[in-house]
GROMACS .gro file of C-alpha atoms in nm:
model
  403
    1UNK     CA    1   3.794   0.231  -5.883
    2UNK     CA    2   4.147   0.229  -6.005
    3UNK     CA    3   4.258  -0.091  -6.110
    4UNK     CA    4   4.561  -0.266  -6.015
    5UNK     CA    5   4.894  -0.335  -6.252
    6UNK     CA    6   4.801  -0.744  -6.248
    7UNK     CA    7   4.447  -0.719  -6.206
    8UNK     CA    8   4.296  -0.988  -6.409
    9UNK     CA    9   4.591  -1.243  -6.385
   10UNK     CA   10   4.570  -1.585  -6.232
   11UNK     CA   11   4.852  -1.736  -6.039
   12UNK     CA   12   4.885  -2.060  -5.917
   13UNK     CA   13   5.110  -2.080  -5.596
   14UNK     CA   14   5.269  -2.458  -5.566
   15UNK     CA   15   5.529  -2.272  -5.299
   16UNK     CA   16   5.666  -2.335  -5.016
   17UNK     CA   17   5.911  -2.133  -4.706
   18UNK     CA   18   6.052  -1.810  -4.864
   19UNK     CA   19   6.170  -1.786  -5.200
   20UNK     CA   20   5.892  -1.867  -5.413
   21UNK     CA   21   5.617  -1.719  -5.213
   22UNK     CA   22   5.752  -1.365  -5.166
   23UNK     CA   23   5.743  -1.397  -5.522
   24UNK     CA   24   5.418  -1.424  -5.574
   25UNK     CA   25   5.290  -1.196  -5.260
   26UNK     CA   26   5.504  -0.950  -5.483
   27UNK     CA   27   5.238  -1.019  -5.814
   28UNK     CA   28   4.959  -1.037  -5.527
   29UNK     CA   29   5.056  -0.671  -5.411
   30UNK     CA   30   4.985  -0.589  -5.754
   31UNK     CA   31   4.617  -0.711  -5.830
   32UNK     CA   32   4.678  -1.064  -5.902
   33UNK     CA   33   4.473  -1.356  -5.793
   34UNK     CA   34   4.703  -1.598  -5.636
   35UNK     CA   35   4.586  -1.940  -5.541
   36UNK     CA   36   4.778  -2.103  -5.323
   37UNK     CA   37   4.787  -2.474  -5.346
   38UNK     CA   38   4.886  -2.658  -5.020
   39UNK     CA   39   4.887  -3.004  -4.925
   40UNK     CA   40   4.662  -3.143  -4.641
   41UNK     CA   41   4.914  -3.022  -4.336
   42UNK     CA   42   5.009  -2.688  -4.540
   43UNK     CA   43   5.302  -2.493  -4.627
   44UNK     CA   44   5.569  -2.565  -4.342
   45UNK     CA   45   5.598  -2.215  -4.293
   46UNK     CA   46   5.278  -2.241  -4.110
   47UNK     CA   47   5.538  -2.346  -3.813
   48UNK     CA   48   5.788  -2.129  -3.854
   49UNK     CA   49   5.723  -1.888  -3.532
   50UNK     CA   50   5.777  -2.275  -3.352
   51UNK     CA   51   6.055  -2.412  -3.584
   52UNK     CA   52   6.232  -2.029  -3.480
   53UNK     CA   53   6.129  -2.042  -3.095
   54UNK     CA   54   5.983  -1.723  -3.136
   55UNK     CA   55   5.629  -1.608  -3.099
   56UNK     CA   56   5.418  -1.273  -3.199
   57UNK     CA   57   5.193  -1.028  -2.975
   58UNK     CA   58   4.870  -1.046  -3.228
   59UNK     CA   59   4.663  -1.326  -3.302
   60UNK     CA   60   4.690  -1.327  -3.674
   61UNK     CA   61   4.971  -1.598  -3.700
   62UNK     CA   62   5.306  -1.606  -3.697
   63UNK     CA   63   5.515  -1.274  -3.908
   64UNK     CA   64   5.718  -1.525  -4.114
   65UNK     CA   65   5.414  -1.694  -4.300
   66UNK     CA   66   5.153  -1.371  -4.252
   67UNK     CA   67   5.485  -1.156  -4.458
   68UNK     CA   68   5.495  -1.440  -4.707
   69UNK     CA   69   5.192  -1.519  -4.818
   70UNK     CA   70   4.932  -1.196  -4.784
   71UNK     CA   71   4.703  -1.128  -5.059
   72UNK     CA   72   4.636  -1.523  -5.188
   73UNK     CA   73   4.383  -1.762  -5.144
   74UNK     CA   74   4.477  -2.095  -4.987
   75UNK     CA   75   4.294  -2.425  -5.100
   76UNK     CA   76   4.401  -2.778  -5.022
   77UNK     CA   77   4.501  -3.073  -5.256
   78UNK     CA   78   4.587  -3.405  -5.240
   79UNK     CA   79   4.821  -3.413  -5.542
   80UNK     CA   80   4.903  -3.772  -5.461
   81UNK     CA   81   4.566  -3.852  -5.619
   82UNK     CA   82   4.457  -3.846  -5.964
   83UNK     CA   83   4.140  -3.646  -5.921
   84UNK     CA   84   4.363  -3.402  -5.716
   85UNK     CA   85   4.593  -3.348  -5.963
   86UNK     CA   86   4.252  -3.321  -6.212
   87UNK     CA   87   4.161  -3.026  -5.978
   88UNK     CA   88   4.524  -2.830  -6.071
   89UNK     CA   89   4.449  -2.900  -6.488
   90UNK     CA   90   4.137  -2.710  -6.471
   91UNK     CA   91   4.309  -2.447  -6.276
   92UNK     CA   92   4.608  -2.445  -6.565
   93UNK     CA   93   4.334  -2.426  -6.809
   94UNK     CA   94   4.195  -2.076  -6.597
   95UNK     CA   95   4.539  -1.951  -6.500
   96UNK     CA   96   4.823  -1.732  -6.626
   97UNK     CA   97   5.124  -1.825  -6.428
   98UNK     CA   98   5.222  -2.150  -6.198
   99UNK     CA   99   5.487  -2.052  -5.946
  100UNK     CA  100   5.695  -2.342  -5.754
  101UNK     CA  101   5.984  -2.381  -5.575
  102UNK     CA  102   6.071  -2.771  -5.555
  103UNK     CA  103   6.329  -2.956  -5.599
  104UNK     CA  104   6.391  -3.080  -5.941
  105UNK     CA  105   6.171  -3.423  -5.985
  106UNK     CA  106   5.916  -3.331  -5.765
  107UNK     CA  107   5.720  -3.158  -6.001
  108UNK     CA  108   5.740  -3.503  -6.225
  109UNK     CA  109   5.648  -3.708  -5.996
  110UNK     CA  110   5.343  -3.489  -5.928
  111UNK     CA  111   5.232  -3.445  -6.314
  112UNK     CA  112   5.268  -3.077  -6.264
  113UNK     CA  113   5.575  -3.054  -6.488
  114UNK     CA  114   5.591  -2.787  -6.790
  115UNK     CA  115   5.563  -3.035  -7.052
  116UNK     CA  116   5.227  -3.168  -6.897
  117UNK     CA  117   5.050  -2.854  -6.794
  118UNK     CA  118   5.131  -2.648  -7.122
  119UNK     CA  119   4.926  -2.918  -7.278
  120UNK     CA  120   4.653  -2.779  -7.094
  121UNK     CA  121   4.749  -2.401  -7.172
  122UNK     CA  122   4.976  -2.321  -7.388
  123UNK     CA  123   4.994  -1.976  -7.280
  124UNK     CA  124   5.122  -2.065  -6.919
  125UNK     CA  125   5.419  -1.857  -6.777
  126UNK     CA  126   5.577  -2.159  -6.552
  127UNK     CA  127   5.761  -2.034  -6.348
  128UNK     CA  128   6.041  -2.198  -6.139
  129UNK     CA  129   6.259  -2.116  -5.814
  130UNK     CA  130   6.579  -2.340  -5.751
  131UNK     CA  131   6.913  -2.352  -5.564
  132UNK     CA  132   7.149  -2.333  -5.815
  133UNK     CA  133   6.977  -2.308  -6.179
  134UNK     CA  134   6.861  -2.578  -6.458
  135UNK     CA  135   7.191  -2.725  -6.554
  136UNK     CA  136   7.550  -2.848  -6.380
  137UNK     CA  137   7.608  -3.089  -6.132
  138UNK     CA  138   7.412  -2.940  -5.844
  139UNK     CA  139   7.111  -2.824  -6.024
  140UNK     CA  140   6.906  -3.076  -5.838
  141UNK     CA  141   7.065  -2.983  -5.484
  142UNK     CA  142   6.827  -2.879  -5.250
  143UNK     CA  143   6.948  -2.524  -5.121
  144UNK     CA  144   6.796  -2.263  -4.780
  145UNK     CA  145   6.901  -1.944  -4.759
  146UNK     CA  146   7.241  -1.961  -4.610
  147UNK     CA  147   7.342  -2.213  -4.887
  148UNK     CA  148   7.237  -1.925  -5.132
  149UNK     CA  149   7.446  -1.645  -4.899
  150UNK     CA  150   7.724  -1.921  -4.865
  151UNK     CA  151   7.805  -2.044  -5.199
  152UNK     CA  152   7.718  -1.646  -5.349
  153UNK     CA  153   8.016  -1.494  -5.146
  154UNK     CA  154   7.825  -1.244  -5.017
  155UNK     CA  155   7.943  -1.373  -4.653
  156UNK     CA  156   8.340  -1.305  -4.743
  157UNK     CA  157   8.214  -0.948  -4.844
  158UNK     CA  158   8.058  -0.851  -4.516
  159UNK     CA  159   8.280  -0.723  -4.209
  160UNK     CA  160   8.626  -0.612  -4.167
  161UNK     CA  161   8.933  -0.805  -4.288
  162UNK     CA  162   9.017  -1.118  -4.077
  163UNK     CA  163   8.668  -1.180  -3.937
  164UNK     CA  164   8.509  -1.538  -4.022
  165UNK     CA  165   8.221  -1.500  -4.303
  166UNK     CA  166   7.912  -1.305  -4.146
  167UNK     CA  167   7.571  -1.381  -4.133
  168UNK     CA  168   7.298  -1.197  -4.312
  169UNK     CA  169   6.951  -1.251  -4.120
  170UNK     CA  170   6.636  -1.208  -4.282
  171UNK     CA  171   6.643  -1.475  -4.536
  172UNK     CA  172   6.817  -1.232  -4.796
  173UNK     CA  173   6.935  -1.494  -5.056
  174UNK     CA  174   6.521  -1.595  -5.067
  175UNK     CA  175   6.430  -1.241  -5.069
  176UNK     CA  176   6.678  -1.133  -5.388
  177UNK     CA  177   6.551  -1.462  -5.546
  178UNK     CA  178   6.176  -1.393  -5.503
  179UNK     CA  179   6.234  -1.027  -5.641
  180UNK     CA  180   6.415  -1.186  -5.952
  181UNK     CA  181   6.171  -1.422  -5.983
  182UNK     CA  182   5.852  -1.163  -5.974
  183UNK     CA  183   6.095  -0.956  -6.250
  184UNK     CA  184   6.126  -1.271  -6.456
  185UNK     CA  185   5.749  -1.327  -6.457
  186UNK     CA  186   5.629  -0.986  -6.538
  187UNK     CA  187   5.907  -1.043  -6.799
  188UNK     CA  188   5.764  -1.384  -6.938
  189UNK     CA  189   5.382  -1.181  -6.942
  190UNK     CA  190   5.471  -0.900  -7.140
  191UNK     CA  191   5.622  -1.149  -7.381
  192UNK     CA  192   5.318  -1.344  -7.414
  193UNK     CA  193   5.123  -1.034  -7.464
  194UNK     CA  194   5.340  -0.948  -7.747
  195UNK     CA  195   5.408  -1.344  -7.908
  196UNK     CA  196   5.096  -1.527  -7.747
  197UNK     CA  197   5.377  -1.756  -7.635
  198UNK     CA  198   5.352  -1.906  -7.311
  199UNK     CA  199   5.724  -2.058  -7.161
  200UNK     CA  200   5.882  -2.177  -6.860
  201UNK     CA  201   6.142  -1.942  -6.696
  202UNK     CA  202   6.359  -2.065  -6.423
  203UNK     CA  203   6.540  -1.807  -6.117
  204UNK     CA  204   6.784  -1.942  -5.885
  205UNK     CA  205   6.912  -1.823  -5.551
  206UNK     CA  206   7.262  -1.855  -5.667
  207UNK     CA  207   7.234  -1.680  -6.023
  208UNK     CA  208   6.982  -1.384  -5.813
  209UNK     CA  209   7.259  -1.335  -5.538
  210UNK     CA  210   7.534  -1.290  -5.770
  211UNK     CA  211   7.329  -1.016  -5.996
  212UNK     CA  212   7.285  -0.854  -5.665
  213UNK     CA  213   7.638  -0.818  -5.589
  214UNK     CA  214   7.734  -0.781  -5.918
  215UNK     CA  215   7.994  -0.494  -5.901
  216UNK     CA  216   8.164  -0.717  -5.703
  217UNK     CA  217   8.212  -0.988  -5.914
  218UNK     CA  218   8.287  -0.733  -6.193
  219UNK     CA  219   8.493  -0.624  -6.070
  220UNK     CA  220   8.696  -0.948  -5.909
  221UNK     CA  221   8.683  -1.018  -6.332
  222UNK     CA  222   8.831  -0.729  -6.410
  223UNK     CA  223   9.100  -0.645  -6.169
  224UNK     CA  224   9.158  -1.047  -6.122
  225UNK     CA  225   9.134  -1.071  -5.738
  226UNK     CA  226   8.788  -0.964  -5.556
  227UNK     CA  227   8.764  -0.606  -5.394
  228UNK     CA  228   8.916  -0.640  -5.025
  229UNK     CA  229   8.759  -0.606  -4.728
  230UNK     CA  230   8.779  -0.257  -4.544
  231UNK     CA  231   8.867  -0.133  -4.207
  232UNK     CA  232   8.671   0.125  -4.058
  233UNK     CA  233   8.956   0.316  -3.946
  234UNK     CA  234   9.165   0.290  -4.246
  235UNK     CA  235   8.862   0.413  -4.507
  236UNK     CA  236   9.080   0.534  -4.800
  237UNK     CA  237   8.782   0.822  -4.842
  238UNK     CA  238   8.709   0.929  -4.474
  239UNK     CA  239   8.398   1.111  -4.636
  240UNK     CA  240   8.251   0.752  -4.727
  241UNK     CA  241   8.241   0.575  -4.386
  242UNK     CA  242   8.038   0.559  -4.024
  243UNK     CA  243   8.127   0.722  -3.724
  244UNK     CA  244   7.996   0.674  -3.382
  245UNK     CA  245   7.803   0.925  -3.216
  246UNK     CA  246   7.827   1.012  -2.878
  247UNK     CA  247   7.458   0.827  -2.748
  248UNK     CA  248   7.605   0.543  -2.916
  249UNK     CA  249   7.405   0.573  -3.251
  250UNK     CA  250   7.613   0.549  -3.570
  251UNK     CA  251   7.573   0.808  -3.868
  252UNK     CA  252   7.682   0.719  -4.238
  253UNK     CA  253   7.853   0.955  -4.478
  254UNK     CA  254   7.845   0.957  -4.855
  255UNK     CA  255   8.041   1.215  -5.033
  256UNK     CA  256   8.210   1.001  -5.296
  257UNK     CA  257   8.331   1.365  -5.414
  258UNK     CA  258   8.484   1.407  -5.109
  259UNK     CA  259   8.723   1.761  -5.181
  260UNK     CA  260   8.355   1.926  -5.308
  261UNK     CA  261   8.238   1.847  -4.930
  262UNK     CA  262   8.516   1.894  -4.701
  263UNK     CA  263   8.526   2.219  -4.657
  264UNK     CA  264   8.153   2.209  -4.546
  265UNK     CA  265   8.259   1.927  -4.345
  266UNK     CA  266   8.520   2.038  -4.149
  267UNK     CA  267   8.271   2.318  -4.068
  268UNK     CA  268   7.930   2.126  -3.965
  269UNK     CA  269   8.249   1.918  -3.755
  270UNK     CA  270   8.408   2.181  -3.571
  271UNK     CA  271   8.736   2.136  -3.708
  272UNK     CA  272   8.803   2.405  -3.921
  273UNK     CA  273   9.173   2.421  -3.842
  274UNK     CA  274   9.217   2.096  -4.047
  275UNK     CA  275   9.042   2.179  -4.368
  276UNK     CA  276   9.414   2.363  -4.523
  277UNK     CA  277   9.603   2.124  -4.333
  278UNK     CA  278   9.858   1.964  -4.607
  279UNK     CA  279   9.802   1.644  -4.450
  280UNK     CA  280   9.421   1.629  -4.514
  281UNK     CA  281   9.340   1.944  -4.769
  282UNK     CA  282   9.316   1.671  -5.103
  283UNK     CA  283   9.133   1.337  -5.126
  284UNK     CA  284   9.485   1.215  -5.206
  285UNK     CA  285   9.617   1.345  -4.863
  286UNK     CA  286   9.348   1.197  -4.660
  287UNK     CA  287   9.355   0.842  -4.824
  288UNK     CA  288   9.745   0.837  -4.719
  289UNK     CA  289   9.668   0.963  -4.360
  290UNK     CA  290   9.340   0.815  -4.325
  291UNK     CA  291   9.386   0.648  -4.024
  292UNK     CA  292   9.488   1.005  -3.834
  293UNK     CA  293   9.178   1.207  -4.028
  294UNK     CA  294   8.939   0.929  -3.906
  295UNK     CA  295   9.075   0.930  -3.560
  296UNK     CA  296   8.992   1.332  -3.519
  297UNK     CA  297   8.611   1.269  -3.690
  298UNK     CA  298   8.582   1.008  -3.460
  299UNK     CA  299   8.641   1.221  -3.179
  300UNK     CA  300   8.467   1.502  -3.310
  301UNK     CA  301   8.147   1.259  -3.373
  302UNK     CA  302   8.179   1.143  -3.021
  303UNK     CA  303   8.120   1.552  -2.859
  304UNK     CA  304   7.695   1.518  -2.975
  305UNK     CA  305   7.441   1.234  -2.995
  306UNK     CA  306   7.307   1.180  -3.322
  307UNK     CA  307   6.988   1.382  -3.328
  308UNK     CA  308   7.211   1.687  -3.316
  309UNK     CA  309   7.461   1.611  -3.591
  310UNK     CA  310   7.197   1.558  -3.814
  311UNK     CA  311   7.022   1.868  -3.770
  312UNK     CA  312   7.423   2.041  -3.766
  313UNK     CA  313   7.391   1.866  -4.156
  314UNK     CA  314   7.100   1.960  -4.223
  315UNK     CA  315   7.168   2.344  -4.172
  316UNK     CA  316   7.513   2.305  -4.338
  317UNK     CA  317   7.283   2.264  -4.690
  318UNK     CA  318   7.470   2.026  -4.875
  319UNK     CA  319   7.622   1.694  -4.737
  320UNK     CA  320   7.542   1.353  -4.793
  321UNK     CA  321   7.454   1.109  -4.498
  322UNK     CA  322   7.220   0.895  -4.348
  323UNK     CA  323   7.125   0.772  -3.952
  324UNK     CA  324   7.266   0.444  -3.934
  325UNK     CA  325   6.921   0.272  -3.857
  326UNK     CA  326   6.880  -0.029  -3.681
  327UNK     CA  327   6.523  -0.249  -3.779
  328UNK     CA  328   6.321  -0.083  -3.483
  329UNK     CA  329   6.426   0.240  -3.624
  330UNK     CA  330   6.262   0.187  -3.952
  331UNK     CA  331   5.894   0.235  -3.755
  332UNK     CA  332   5.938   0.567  -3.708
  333UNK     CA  333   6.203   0.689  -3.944
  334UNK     CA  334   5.916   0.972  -4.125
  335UNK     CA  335   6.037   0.882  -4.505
  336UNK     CA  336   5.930   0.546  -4.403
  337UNK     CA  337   5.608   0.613  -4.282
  338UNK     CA  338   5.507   0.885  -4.475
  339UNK     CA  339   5.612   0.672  -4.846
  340UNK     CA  340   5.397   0.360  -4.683
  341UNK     CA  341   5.721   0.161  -4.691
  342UNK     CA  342   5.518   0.057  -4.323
  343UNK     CA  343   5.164   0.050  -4.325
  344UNK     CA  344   4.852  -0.034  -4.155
  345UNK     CA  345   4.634  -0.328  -4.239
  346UNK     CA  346   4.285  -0.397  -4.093
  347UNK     CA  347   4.338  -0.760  -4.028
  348UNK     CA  348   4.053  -0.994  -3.986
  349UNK     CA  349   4.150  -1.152  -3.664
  350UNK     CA  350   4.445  -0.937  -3.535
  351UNK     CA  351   4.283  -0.596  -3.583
  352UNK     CA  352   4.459  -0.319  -3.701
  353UNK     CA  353   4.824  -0.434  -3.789
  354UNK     CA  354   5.151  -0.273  -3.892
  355UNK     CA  355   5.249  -0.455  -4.207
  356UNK     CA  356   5.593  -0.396  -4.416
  357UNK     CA  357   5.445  -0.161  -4.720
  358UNK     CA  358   5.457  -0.195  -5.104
  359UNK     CA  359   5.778  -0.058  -5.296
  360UNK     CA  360   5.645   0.077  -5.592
  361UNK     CA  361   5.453   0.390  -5.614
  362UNK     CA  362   5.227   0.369  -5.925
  363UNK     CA  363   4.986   0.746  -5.983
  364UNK     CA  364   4.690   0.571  -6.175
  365UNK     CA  365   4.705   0.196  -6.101
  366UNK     CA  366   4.837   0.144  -5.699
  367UNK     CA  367   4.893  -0.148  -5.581
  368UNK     CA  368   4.786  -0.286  -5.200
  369UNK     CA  369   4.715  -0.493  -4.957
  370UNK     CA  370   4.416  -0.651  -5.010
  371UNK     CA  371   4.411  -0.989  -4.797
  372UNK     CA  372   4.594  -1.142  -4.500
  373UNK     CA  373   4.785  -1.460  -4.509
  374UNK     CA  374   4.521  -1.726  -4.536
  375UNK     CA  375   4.425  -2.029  -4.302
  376UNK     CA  376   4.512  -2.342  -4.458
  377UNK     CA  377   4.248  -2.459  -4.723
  378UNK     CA  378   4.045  -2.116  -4.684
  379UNK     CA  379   3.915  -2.048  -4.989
  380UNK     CA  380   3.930  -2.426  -5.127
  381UNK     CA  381   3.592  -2.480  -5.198
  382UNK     CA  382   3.515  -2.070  -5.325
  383UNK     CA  383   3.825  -2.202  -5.635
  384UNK     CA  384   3.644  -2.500  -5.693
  385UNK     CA  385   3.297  -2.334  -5.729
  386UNK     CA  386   3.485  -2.112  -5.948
  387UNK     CA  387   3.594  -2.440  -6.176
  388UNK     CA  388   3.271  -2.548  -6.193
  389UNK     CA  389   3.256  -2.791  -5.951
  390UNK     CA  390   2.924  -2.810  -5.768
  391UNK     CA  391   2.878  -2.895  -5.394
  392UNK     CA  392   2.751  -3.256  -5.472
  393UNK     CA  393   3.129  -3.333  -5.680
  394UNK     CA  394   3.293  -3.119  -5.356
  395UNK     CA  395   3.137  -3.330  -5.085
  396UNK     CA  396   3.334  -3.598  -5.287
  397UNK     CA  397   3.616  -3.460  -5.274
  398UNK     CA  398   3.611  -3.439  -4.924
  399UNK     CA  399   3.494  -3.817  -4.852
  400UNK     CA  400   3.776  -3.907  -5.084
  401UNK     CA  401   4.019  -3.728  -4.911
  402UNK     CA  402   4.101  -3.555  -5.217
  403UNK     CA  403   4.091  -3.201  -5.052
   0.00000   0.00000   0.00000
């Protein structure tokens, strides 16, 4: 059998909500081990289908913690006692990579801090997720999501001009900073590989939103004021924007080249008798009468439902769009399904189960879903067999409230 890109690592998961354990579901998704150490009442993502008043069809949990945390194993700890925290050195001493996401301190308090556990293994990537990053006055702030979209700018960027900040759901400031993280990991690995040097790396929501809108803040830099917010209706390249179909579905062009396309365009649209018109014949003519150019595509948009403007496009050959999907739409979009960016899992409990897919395609070592999200404390005693504890020391443990 093929092996996986991260088969053979060992990560240990001190995580909790979002941002650090999409992380490391990312390295799980590619062949690692990843131990997930929980307290006695678990991650608090456990509750989240509660905490968000919503509830799921299948019995395997709720989607916010199943998404989160699939291919680990969980094990409990008391890390409020010293032979619980005994339990995580032997794991350091096994392990590759520690992965949390606490606030600064908490780690200290714990004796799980970098300086403690390298002494144990030198070679561990340590891995942190924060709000804001290591140094400046907020670097111990705690921080969700929305303080990550908030204090980002991201929110000013979204919408037409005038409207208050927007909303992104989804828990995309975690998300960005869980894929920065992973990249900073992998990162830290192939640098031990070359150095044998093990180090601490830290990602924060703050520092992973900006890089992800980093062409706007280049820009803002550059130019000295941010890039405005656009109407619809006054699109400066009519060939770049969404129009509204007539079932109510929206369609997305793309033609950044716009003069290449319009004649093509004004064909596929029906309104030939535009394409020489002086006021609309030159990307320069259109961005000054934008407003009247949009206006006729609107209308024009408006005469078929989607469906049949996208076949119209795709007959025309050459022009650049996309259906402006809502989430539902993604289960059945067929470049979705048929790259596995959806994809069936055999769950233990639930059956089979539509789970969101891996991103990467690799030809000789794929990656996959291997394991669901596990019940709290599932594999504890299989890790601690695997330290070399025996069932005498883990009956202990238990009486001692240790695990």
């Amino acid at each position: 059998m093929e092996s996986a890109p991260l088969q053979g690592i060992r990560i240990i998961d001190w995580t909790i909500w979002q941002q650090g354990p999409v992380a490391t579901a990312m390295l799980g998704d590619l062949g690692a081990d990843v131990i997930k150490i929980e307290n006695t009442t678990g991650d608090p993502a456990r509750g989240m289908s509660r905490i968000a008043g919503l509830s799921t069809k299948k019995a395997a949990g709720n989607f916010y913690f199943d998404n989160n945390n699939r291919n680990k194993r969980s094990m409990t700890v008391n890390l409020s006692t010293d032979e619980g925290r005994q339990i995580i050195y032997r794991l350091v001493e096994k392990s590759d990579v520690l992965v949390h996401n606490f606030r600064r301190g908490v780690a200290e308090r714990n004796g799980l801090d970098y300086n403690t556990l390298c002494k144990y293994n030198p070679k561990l990537i340590y891995a942190v997720a924060s709000g804001y990053g290591p140094s400046g006055p907020d670097a111990s702030a705690p921080a969700f999501d929305r303080c990550g979209l908030a204090r980002s700018g991201i929110m000013t960027t979204l919408g037409e001009p005038d409207m208050p900040p927007l909303m992104m759901m989804g828990g995309i400031a975690d998300q960005t900073g869980a894929i920065i993280l992973a990249y900073a990991v992998l990162s830290a690995l192939v640098a031990r590989e070359r150095s044998g040097v093990g180090q601490e790396v830290e990602v924060s929501q703050l520092g992973s939103m900006i890089h992800l809108q980093s062409l706007n803040l280049a820009a803002a830099l550059q130019l000295g004021q941010p890039l405005p917010r656009r109407r619809r209706a006054f699109e400066g390249n009519p060939l770049s924007n969404h129009y509204q179909c007539g079932d109510g579905k929206w369609i997305s062009l793309a033609m950044l080249q716009a003069d290449r396309y319009w004649p093509t365009l004004c064909s596929a649209l029906g309104i030939e008798q535009y394409q020489n018109d002086d006021r609309f014949k030159t990307m320069e003519a259109r961005s000054q009468n934008c407003e009247e150019i949009i206006s006729i595509m609107d209308r024009a948009f408006a005469a078929r439902d989607r469906a049949a403007w996208i076949q119209r496009f795709k007959e025309a050959g050459e022009l650049i769009y996309a259906p402006v999907n809502d989430i539902w739409d993604l289960t059945s979009d067929p470049q979705v399904v048929e790259n596995g960016y959806i994809t069936d899992f055999d769950h233990p409990a639930a059956g089979k189960t539509k789970m969101v897919g891996i991103p990467v395609h690799f030809s000789k070592t794929p990656a996959s879903i291997r394991l669901p999200a596990p019940e709290l404390g599932q594999h504890t005693e299989e890790v601690l067999l695997d330290l070399g504890y025996d069932w005498a020391d883990i009956s202990s443990l238990k009486d001692n409230g240790v695990i």
